[in-house]
Amino acid sequence: MRAIAVLWIDFVREIRWCWEESERLPRMKTTSSIDLSSCVIHQKLQMLAICIERKKSLNRKKDTDDAHKEKTSNSMAPDKIRKGSAGVVPSMMLINTFQEMHAPYTQDAPLMTEDMHEERLHAAEAFGNAVGLSGQLERDILSSDMSAFKAANPDAAFEDFIRWHSPGDWVSEDKSDGNPTWPPKGRLSQRMSEHGNMWRKIWNDAPALPVSEQKSLLDSVREGEKVVHYLETLRPQQLLEQMVCTAFKSSADILNKTTYGGFKLMKTKMDQLYATMVSTLRSLQGKSDTSDLAGDLKRLCQVFEHIEKLLIFAASVHRKLDAPRLAQSIFTDYFNYYLPKMGTSLESICYEKEFTTKEKVGTLEREAVSSLFRPPTANQSWRKVLSMGNLLNGHEPIQREIVFSVLEKLSNGHYSSPTPLCTDEQIETHRMYICGTSNDLWIALSVTSWD
């Protein structure tokens, strides 16, 4: 745990430097959304990467806004200024003026990580006003869209915004054949026509500002500092918890990507694996008893071991046997053979009884079975004749060396001395050295003579 903590401190120090210097995070793709299916740490890093990009873009805008404003004011009359237009809306005209409707550039909804959603939910439960918190966020987004629409369409009315933003609240009475008519015929829905409607109140209060001049719905500086603070104050136990959950999730996804022919029993086991993993890892949150924690993780590892063994067999049968019915039947027999063993660890399983199965092979399936036992080609047969065995990782060595030797005792032998000082010492009397490749063969023989 101490080693993980030291590594994490160095990691967060680098993250802090990237944030302060507005440098992109290494190996982090800059996206416009946050993947809520990933762990919270990864979500935080995605949020920080987005905040860094937005902070850089804000710094660039500060240098160009003044020049852009001066150029716009000098080139257009004040009553015809149109700002933040993304283009003309096809077949739509403004109600009060004979002008085409322009769609504005709008802000994206504020991004939130999983823990930020939970914080909003807990705050709503504490204050008893869940609708108020979510409603405030919706009002901010709606006000931003209305301001951008007003800037892109200076002569627009509230009804024009409804026709563009919420077409379902505009009851059209125009019976033309798709051609735009002016003025547009229709009326607001009952919801939008009610006295004291919140949308109309927001419309009246919203200023005409393009997105470039609006306050961002996401405060990139504040959210970026919150992310760095979260990483700096994360406890090692919480870090380890997320690492373990991520490791198991990645392992399960790798197994699930394996092609095994869609065997129903295998698919059921994969679904059970995810369910077991979710229940086990969810119970780990907030656990302080390390013995229970180790036991739960060990049992989950055993489940992974059994699923992996079944999956290897299923993938092998599916890949080698091009007969779906026969492959399904063989896997079912193996599954029933292996199922009683799934309650124990792989080390305790006895494999004395090998798996055997007998299946009826149809006429169309015989060719698929016979293809598994193809006769060797002429090249393979010749290689087998030349092969001397002792393969290294399944390959023939490019050169072989063989040494034969004969050792004889000095005492009571042909080379022994008649003196009583002779011992049982051995000498090498014959030695043969052989070196061979696929094209050459060298042989050397040496014999010891006694003079």
Coordinates of C-alpha atoms in Angstrom, one line a residue:
M1 CA 0.0 0.0 0.0
R2 CA 2.9 2.4 0.8
A3 CA 4.4 1.8 -2.7
I4 CA 1.1 2.6 -4.3
A5 CA 0.8 5.8 -2.2
V6 CA 4.2 7.0 -3.3
L7 CA 3.5 6.3 -6.9
W8 CA 0.1 8.1 -6.7
I9 CA 1.8 11.2 -5.1
D10 CA 4.1 11.5 -8.1
F11 CA 1.2 10.9 -10.5
V12 CA -0.9 13.7 -8.9
R13 CA 2.1 16.1 -9.0
E14 CA 2.4 15.6 -12.7
I15 CA -1.4 16.1 -13.1
R16 CA -1.1 19.4 -11.1
W17 CA 1.7 20.6 -13.4
C18 CA -0.4 19.9 -16.5
W19 CA -3.3 21.8 -15.1
E20 CA -1.4 24.8 -14.1
E21 CA 0.6 25.0 -17.4
S22 CA -2.5 24.2 -19.5
E23 CA -0.8 21.2 -21.0
R24 CA -2.7 18.2 -22.4
L25 CA -2.8 15.1 -20.2
P26 CA -0.7 12.3 -21.6
R27 CA -2.6 9.4 -23.2
M28 CA -6.0 11.1 -22.5
K29 CA -8.2 11.7 -25.5
T30 CA -10.0 15.1 -25.4
T31 CA -13.7 14.3 -25.8
S32 CA -16.9 16.4 -25.3
S33 CA -18.5 13.9 -23.0
I34 CA -17.7 11.9 -19.9
D35 CA -17.9 8.1 -19.9
L36 CA -20.0 7.3 -16.8
S37 CA -19.4 3.6 -17.2
S38 CA -15.7 4.0 -16.3
C39 CA -14.3 4.5 -12.8
V40 CA -14.6 7.8 -11.0
I41 CA -10.8 8.5 -11.3
H42 CA -11.0 8.1 -15.1
Q43 CA -14.1 10.3 -15.2
K44 CA -12.2 13.0 -13.2
L45 CA -9.3 12.8 -15.6
Q46 CA -11.7 13.2 -18.6
M47 CA -13.3 16.2 -16.8
L48 CA -9.8 17.7 -16.2
A49 CA -8.8 17.2 -19.9
I50 CA -12.0 19.1 -21.0
C51 CA -11.3 21.9 -18.5
I52 CA -7.8 22.3 -19.8
E53 CA -8.9 22.6 -23.4
R54 CA -11.6 25.1 -22.4
K55 CA -9.2 27.1 -20.4
K56 CA -6.8 27.3 -23.3
S57 CA -9.6 28.3 -25.7
L58 CA -10.7 31.1 -23.2
N59 CA -7.2 32.4 -23.2
R60 CA -7.1 32.5 -27.0
K61 CA -10.5 34.2 -27.1
K62 CA -9.4 37.0 -24.8
D63 CA -6.7 38.0 -27.4
T64 CA -9.1 38.1 -30.4
D65 CA -12.4 39.3 -28.9
D66 CA -11.5 43.0 -29.0
A67 CA -10.3 43.0 -32.6
H68 CA -13.4 41.0 -33.6
K69 CA -15.8 43.4 -31.9
E70 CA -14.2 46.5 -33.5
K71 CA -14.3 44.9 -37.0
T72 CA -17.9 43.9 -36.6
S73 CA -19.1 47.3 -35.3
N74 CA -17.3 49.2 -38.2
S75 CA -18.6 46.9 -40.9
M76 CA -22.3 46.6 -40.0
A77 CA -25.1 49.0 -38.9
P78 CA -26.1 48.6 -35.3
D79 CA -29.7 47.6 -36.1
K80 CA -28.6 44.7 -38.4
I81 CA -26.0 43.1 -36.2
R82 CA -26.5 39.3 -36.2
K83 CA -24.2 37.4 -33.8
G84 CA -23.5 33.7 -33.2
S85 CA -25.5 32.4 -36.2
A86 CA -24.8 28.8 -37.2
G87 CA -26.8 29.1 -40.4
V88 CA -30.3 29.5 -41.8
V89 CA -33.0 27.2 -40.6
P90 CA -34.6 25.7 -43.7
S91 CA -38.2 26.6 -44.5
M92 CA -38.7 28.8 -41.4
M93 CA -39.4 32.6 -41.3
L94 CA -39.7 35.0 -38.4
I95 CA -43.2 35.9 -37.4
N96 CA -42.9 39.7 -37.1
T97 CA -40.4 40.4 -39.9
F98 CA -39.9 38.9 -43.4
Q99 CA -36.6 37.4 -42.5
E100 CA -35.2 33.9 -42.5
M101 CA -34.7 32.2 -39.1
H102 CA -31.1 31.6 -38.1
A103 CA -30.0 28.7 -35.8
P104 CA -27.6 30.0 -33.1
Y105 CA -24.5 28.3 -31.6
T106 CA -25.5 27.1 -28.1
Q107 CA -23.6 25.9 -25.1
D108 CA -23.4 22.3 -24.2
A109 CA -25.0 21.1 -21.0
P110 CA -22.6 21.2 -18.0
L111 CA -20.7 17.9 -17.7
M112 CA -20.8 16.0 -14.5
T113 CA -19.0 12.9 -13.1
E114 CA -20.7 10.1 -11.2
D115 CA -19.9 11.6 -7.8
M116 CA -21.2 15.0 -8.9
H117 CA -24.5 13.5 -9.8
E118 CA -24.6 11.7 -6.4
E119 CA -23.7 15.0 -4.6
R120 CA -26.7 16.7 -6.3
L121 CA -29.0 13.9 -5.3
H122 CA -27.8 13.9 -1.7
A123 CA -28.2 17.7 -1.5
A124 CA -31.7 17.4 -2.9
E125 CA -32.6 14.8 -0.3
A126 CA -31.1 16.9 2.5
F127 CA -33.0 20.1 1.5
G128 CA -36.1 18.3 0.3
N129 CA -36.1 20.2 -3.0
A130 CA -34.9 17.8 -5.8
V131 CA -37.1 19.6 -8.4
G132 CA -35.6 23.0 -7.5
L133 CA -32.0 21.9 -8.0
S134 CA -32.6 20.2 -11.3
G135 CA -34.9 23.1 -12.3
Q136 CA -32.3 25.7 -11.7
L137 CA -29.9 23.9 -14.0
E138 CA -32.6 23.6 -16.7
R139 CA -33.4 27.3 -16.4
D140 CA -29.7 28.3 -16.8
I141 CA -29.5 26.1 -20.0
L142 CA -32.7 27.5 -21.3
S143 CA -31.7 31.1 -20.6
S144 CA -28.4 30.5 -22.4
D145 CA -30.2 29.1 -25.5
M146 CA -32.7 32.1 -25.5
S147 CA -29.9 34.6 -25.3
A148 CA -28.1 33.0 -28.2
F149 CA -31.3 32.8 -30.3
K150 CA -32.0 36.5 -29.6
A151 CA -28.4 37.4 -30.7
A152 CA -28.7 35.3 -33.9
N153 CA -32.2 36.7 -34.6
P154 CA -32.5 40.3 -33.3
D155 CA -36.1 40.7 -34.5
A156 CA -37.3 37.3 -33.1
A157 CA -40.3 36.9 -30.9
F158 CA -41.0 34.3 -28.2
E159 CA -43.1 32.3 -30.6
D160 CA -40.1 32.0 -33.0
F161 CA -38.0 30.5 -30.3
I162 CA -40.7 28.0 -29.4
R163 CA -40.9 27.0 -33.1
W164 CA -37.2 26.3 -33.2
H165 CA -36.5 25.0 -29.7
S166 CA -39.7 23.1 -28.9
P167 CA -41.7 22.4 -32.1
G168 CA -44.1 20.3 -30.1
D169 CA -45.4 23.4 -28.3
W170 CA -46.3 25.1 -31.6
V171 CA -49.6 24.1 -33.1
S172 CA -49.1 24.9 -36.8
E173 CA -52.1 25.9 -38.9
D174 CA -50.1 26.3 -42.1
K175 CA -51.5 24.0 -44.9
S176 CA -48.9 24.8 -47.5
D177 CA -46.9 22.1 -49.3
G178 CA -43.6 22.5 -47.5
N179 CA -42.9 26.0 -48.9
P180 CA -42.3 28.7 -46.3
T181 CA -45.1 31.2 -46.0
W182 CA -45.2 34.5 -44.2
P183 CA -46.4 35.2 -41.7
P184 CA -46.4 31.7 -40.3
K185 CA -49.8 30.5 -39.2
G186 CA -50.2 28.8 -35.9
R187 CA -50.4 29.3 -32.1
L188 CA -48.7 28.3 -28.9
S189 CA -49.7 25.1 -27.1
Q190 CA -51.8 25.4 -24.0
R191 CA -48.7 24.8 -21.8
M192 CA -46.9 27.8 -23.3
S193 CA -50.0 30.0 -23.3
E194 CA -50.7 29.7 -19.6
H195 CA -50.5 32.9 -17.5
G196 CA -47.2 33.2 -15.7
N197 CA -45.4 30.6 -17.9
M198 CA -41.8 30.3 -16.8
W199 CA -40.4 30.0 -20.4
R200 CA -41.9 33.4 -21.3
K201 CA -40.5 35.0 -18.1
I202 CA -37.0 33.7 -18.9
W203 CA -37.4 34.9 -22.4
N204 CA -38.2 38.4 -21.2
D205 CA -35.2 38.5 -18.9
A206 CA -32.7 36.9 -21.2
P207 CA -30.3 39.4 -22.9
A208 CA -29.3 39.0 -26.5
L209 CA -25.8 37.5 -26.2
P210 CA -24.0 35.1 -28.4
V211 CA -22.3 32.1 -26.9
S212 CA -18.9 33.8 -27.2
E213 CA -20.1 36.6 -24.8
Q214 CA -22.0 34.4 -22.4
K215 CA -20.9 33.1 -19.0
S216 CA -20.0 29.5 -19.5
L217 CA -22.3 27.0 -17.9
L218 CA -19.2 25.0 -16.9
D219 CA -16.7 27.0 -14.9
S220 CA -13.6 25.3 -16.2
V221 CA -11.3 26.8 -13.6
R222 CA -13.4 25.9 -10.6
E223 CA -14.1 22.4 -11.9
G224 CA -10.5 21.8 -12.8
E225 CA -9.4 22.8 -9.3
K226 CA -12.0 20.5 -7.8
V227 CA -10.7 17.6 -9.8
V228 CA -7.1 18.2 -8.7
H229 CA -8.2 18.5 -5.1
Y230 CA -10.1 15.2 -5.4
L231 CA -7.0 13.5 -6.7
E232 CA -4.8 15.0 -4.0
T233 CA -7.1 14.0 -1.2
L234 CA -8.0 10.5 -2.4
R235 CA -7.1 7.9 0.2
P236 CA -5.0 4.9 -0.7
Q237 CA -7.9 2.5 0.2
Q238 CA -10.2 4.3 -2.2
L239 CA -7.6 4.2 -4.9
L240 CA -7.0 0.5 -4.5
E241 CA -10.8 -0.1 -4.5
Q242 CA -11.2 1.6 -7.9
M243 CA -8.1 -0.2 -9.3
V244 CA -9.5 -3.6 -8.3
C245 CA -12.9 -2.9 -9.7
T246 CA -11.3 -1.6 -13.0
A247 CA -9.1 -4.7 -13.3
F248 CA -12.0 -7.1 -12.9
K249 CA -14.2 -5.1 -15.3
S250 CA -11.4 -5.1 -17.9
S251 CA -10.8 -8.9 -17.5
A252 CA -14.5 -9.6 -17.9
D253 CA -14.7 -7.4 -21.0
I254 CA -11.7 -9.3 -22.6
L255 CA -13.5 -12.6 -21.9
N256 CA -16.7 -11.3 -23.3
K257 CA -15.0 -10.2 -26.6
T258 CA -14.0 -13.8 -27.3
T259 CA -15.9 -15.4 -30.1
Y260 CA -17.4 -18.7 -28.9
G261 CA -20.2 -19.3 -31.3
G262 CA -23.1 -18.0 -29.2
F263 CA -23.5 -21.2 -27.1
K264 CA -26.5 -20.6 -24.9
L265 CA -24.9 -22.2 -21.8
M266 CA -21.7 -20.1 -22.3
K267 CA -23.7 -16.9 -22.7
T268 CA -25.6 -17.7 -19.5
K269 CA -22.4 -18.1 -17.6
M270 CA -21.0 -14.8 -19.0
D271 CA -24.2 -13.0 -17.8
Q272 CA -23.8 -14.7 -14.4
L273 CA -20.2 -13.6 -14.3
Y274 CA -21.2 -9.9 -14.6
A275 CA -23.9 -10.3 -12.0
T276 CA -21.5 -11.9 -9.6
M277 CA -18.9 -9.3 -10.2
V278 CA -21.3 -6.4 -9.6
S279 CA -22.6 -7.8 -6.4
T280 CA -19.1 -8.7 -5.1
L281 CA -17.4 -5.4 -6.0
R282 CA -20.4 -3.3 -4.8
S283 CA -20.1 -4.9 -1.4
L284 CA -16.4 -3.9 -1.2
Q285 CA -17.2 -0.3 -0.9
G286 CA -16.7 0.9 2.6
K287 CA -15.5 -2.5 3.9
S288 CA -12.9 -2.3 6.6
D289 CA -12.5 -6.0 7.4
T290 CA -9.5 -7.1 5.2
S291 CA -10.2 -10.8 5.9
D292 CA -13.7 -10.6 4.4
L293 CA -12.3 -8.5 1.6
A294 CA -9.6 -11.0 0.7
G295 CA -12.1 -13.9 0.8
D296 CA -14.6 -12.2 -1.5
L297 CA -11.9 -11.4 -4.0
K298 CA -10.5 -14.9 -3.9
R299 CA -14.0 -16.4 -4.6
L300 CA -14.4 -14.0 -7.5
C301 CA -11.1 -15.0 -8.9
Q302 CA -12.2 -18.7 -8.7
V303 CA -15.3 -17.7 -10.7
F304 CA -13.1 -16.1 -13.3
E305 CA -10.9 -19.2 -13.5
H306 CA -13.8 -21.5 -14.2
I307 CA -15.4 -19.2 -16.8
E308 CA -12.1 -18.8 -18.6
K309 CA -11.6 -22.6 -18.8
L310 CA -15.1 -23.0 -20.2
L311 CA -14.6 -20.1 -22.6
I312 CA -11.3 -21.6 -23.9
F313 CA -13.0 -24.9 -24.7
A314 CA -16.0 -23.1 -26.3
A315 CA -13.8 -20.9 -28.5
S316 CA -11.7 -23.9 -29.5
V317 CA -14.6 -26.0 -30.6
H318 CA -16.3 -23.1 -32.4
R319 CA -13.1 -22.2 -34.3
K320 CA -12.0 -25.7 -35.3
L321 CA -15.3 -27.5 -35.9
D322 CA -17.4 -25.9 -38.7
A323 CA -20.6 -27.8 -37.7
P324 CA -22.8 -25.6 -35.4
R325 CA -25.0 -28.4 -34.2
L326 CA -22.2 -30.8 -33.5
A327 CA -20.1 -28.0 -31.8
Q328 CA -23.1 -27.1 -29.6
S329 CA -23.6 -30.7 -28.6
I330 CA -20.0 -31.3 -27.7
F331 CA -19.8 -28.1 -25.6
T332 CA -23.0 -29.1 -23.8
D333 CA -21.5 -32.4 -22.9
Y334 CA -18.3 -30.8 -21.7
F335 CA -20.3 -28.2 -19.7
N336 CA -22.2 -30.9 -17.9
Y337 CA -19.0 -32.8 -17.3
Y338 CA -17.3 -29.7 -15.9
L339 CA -20.2 -28.2 -14.0
P340 CA -19.8 -30.2 -10.8
K341 CA -16.2 -29.0 -10.5
M342 CA -17.1 -25.3 -10.6
G343 CA -17.6 -25.0 -6.8
T344 CA -13.9 -25.6 -6.0
S345 CA -10.6 -24.1 -7.0
L346 CA -8.8 -25.3 -10.1
E347 CA -5.9 -26.7 -8.0
S348 CA -8.3 -29.1 -6.1
I349 CA -9.9 -30.5 -9.3
C350 CA -9.0 -34.0 -10.1
Y351 CA -8.7 -34.7 -13.8
E352 CA -8.1 -38.4 -13.6
K353 CA -11.3 -39.0 -15.5
E354 CA -10.8 -37.5 -18.9
F355 CA -13.6 -35.9 -20.8
T356 CA -15.0 -38.1 -23.5
T357 CA -18.1 -37.8 -25.7
K358 CA -19.8 -39.7 -28.4
E359 CA -21.9 -37.8 -30.9
K360 CA -23.9 -38.9 -34.0
V361 CA -22.4 -37.2 -37.0
G362 CA -24.7 -36.2 -39.8
T363 CA -23.9 -36.6 -43.5
L364 CA -23.2 -32.9 -43.9
E365 CA -21.1 -32.8 -40.8
R366 CA -18.7 -35.6 -41.8
E367 CA -16.7 -33.3 -44.0
A368 CA -16.2 -30.8 -41.1
V369 CA -15.0 -33.6 -38.9
S370 CA -12.7 -35.1 -41.5
S371 CA -11.1 -31.7 -42.1
L372 CA -9.7 -31.9 -38.5
F373 CA -7.6 -35.0 -39.5
R374 CA -6.0 -33.9 -42.8
P375 CA -3.2 -36.2 -44.1
P376 CA 0.3 -34.5 -44.0
T377 CA 1.5 -33.0 -47.2
A378 CA 4.7 -34.2 -49.0
N379 CA 6.7 -31.3 -47.6
Q380 CA 5.4 -32.1 -44.1
S381 CA 6.2 -35.8 -44.5
W382 CA 9.8 -35.1 -45.7
R383 CA 10.3 -32.7 -42.8
K384 CA 9.1 -35.4 -40.4
V385 CA 11.7 -37.9 -41.9
L386 CA 14.5 -35.4 -41.5
S387 CA 13.4 -34.3 -38.0
M388 CA 15.4 -35.6 -35.1
G389 CA 13.0 -34.6 -32.4
N390 CA 13.9 -32.5 -29.4
L391 CA 12.2 -29.5 -30.8
L392 CA 12.8 -26.1 -29.3
N393 CA 9.5 -24.2 -28.8
G394 CA 8.0 -26.3 -31.6
H395 CA 10.9 -25.5 -34.1
E396 CA 13.8 -27.5 -35.5
P397 CA 17.2 -26.0 -34.4
I398 CA 19.3 -24.8 -37.3
Q399 CA 22.3 -26.8 -36.0
R400 CA 22.9 -29.8 -33.8
E401 CA 26.0 -30.9 -31.9
I402 CA 26.4 -34.4 -30.6
V403 CA 29.4 -35.8 -28.5
F404 CA 30.1 -39.5 -27.8
S405 CA 32.8 -40.5 -25.3
V406 CA 34.1 -43.6 -23.7
L407 CA 35.7 -43.6 -20.3
E408 CA 37.8 -46.5 -19.0
K409 CA 39.4 -47.1 -15.6
L410 CA 43.2 -47.0 -15.3
S411 CA 43.3 -50.0 -12.9
N412 CA 43.0 -53.5 -14.3
G413 CA 42.5 -52.3 -17.8
H414 CA 44.3 -52.2 -21.0
Y415 CA 45.9 -48.9 -20.1
S416 CA 46.5 -49.8 -16.4
S417 CA 50.0 -49.6 -14.9
P418 CA 51.4 -52.7 -13.1
T419 CA 52.5 -50.5 -10.2
P420 CA 50.5 -50.7 -6.9
L421 CA 50.0 -46.9 -6.9
C422 CA 47.3 -47.2 -9.7
T423 CA 43.9 -45.9 -8.6
D424 CA 40.3 -46.1 -9.9
E425 CA 40.8 -42.9 -12.0
Q426 CA 39.1 -42.8 -15.4
I427 CA 40.4 -41.5 -18.6
E428 CA 38.5 -40.6 -21.9
T429 CA 39.8 -43.1 -24.4
H430 CA 37.4 -42.4 -27.3
R431 CA 35.7 -39.2 -28.2
M432 CA 33.5 -38.5 -31.3
Y433 CA 32.2 -35.0 -32.2
I434 CA 29.3 -34.6 -34.7
C435 CA 28.0 -31.3 -36.0
G436 CA 25.1 -31.2 -38.5
T437 CA 22.8 -28.8 -40.3
S438 CA 20.2 -29.4 -42.9
N439 CA 22.9 -29.3 -45.6
D440 CA 26.2 -30.3 -44.0
L441 CA 27.6 -32.9 -41.6
W442 CA 31.0 -32.9 -39.8
I443 CA 32.4 -35.8 -37.8
A444 CA 35.6 -35.9 -35.8
L445 CA 37.0 -38.9 -33.9
S446 CA 39.8 -39.0 -31.4
V447 CA 41.3 -42.1 -29.8
T448 CA 43.7 -42.3 -26.9
S449 CA 46.7 -44.6 -27.5
W450 CA 49.0 -46.0 -24.8
D451 CA 52.7 -46.2 -25.7

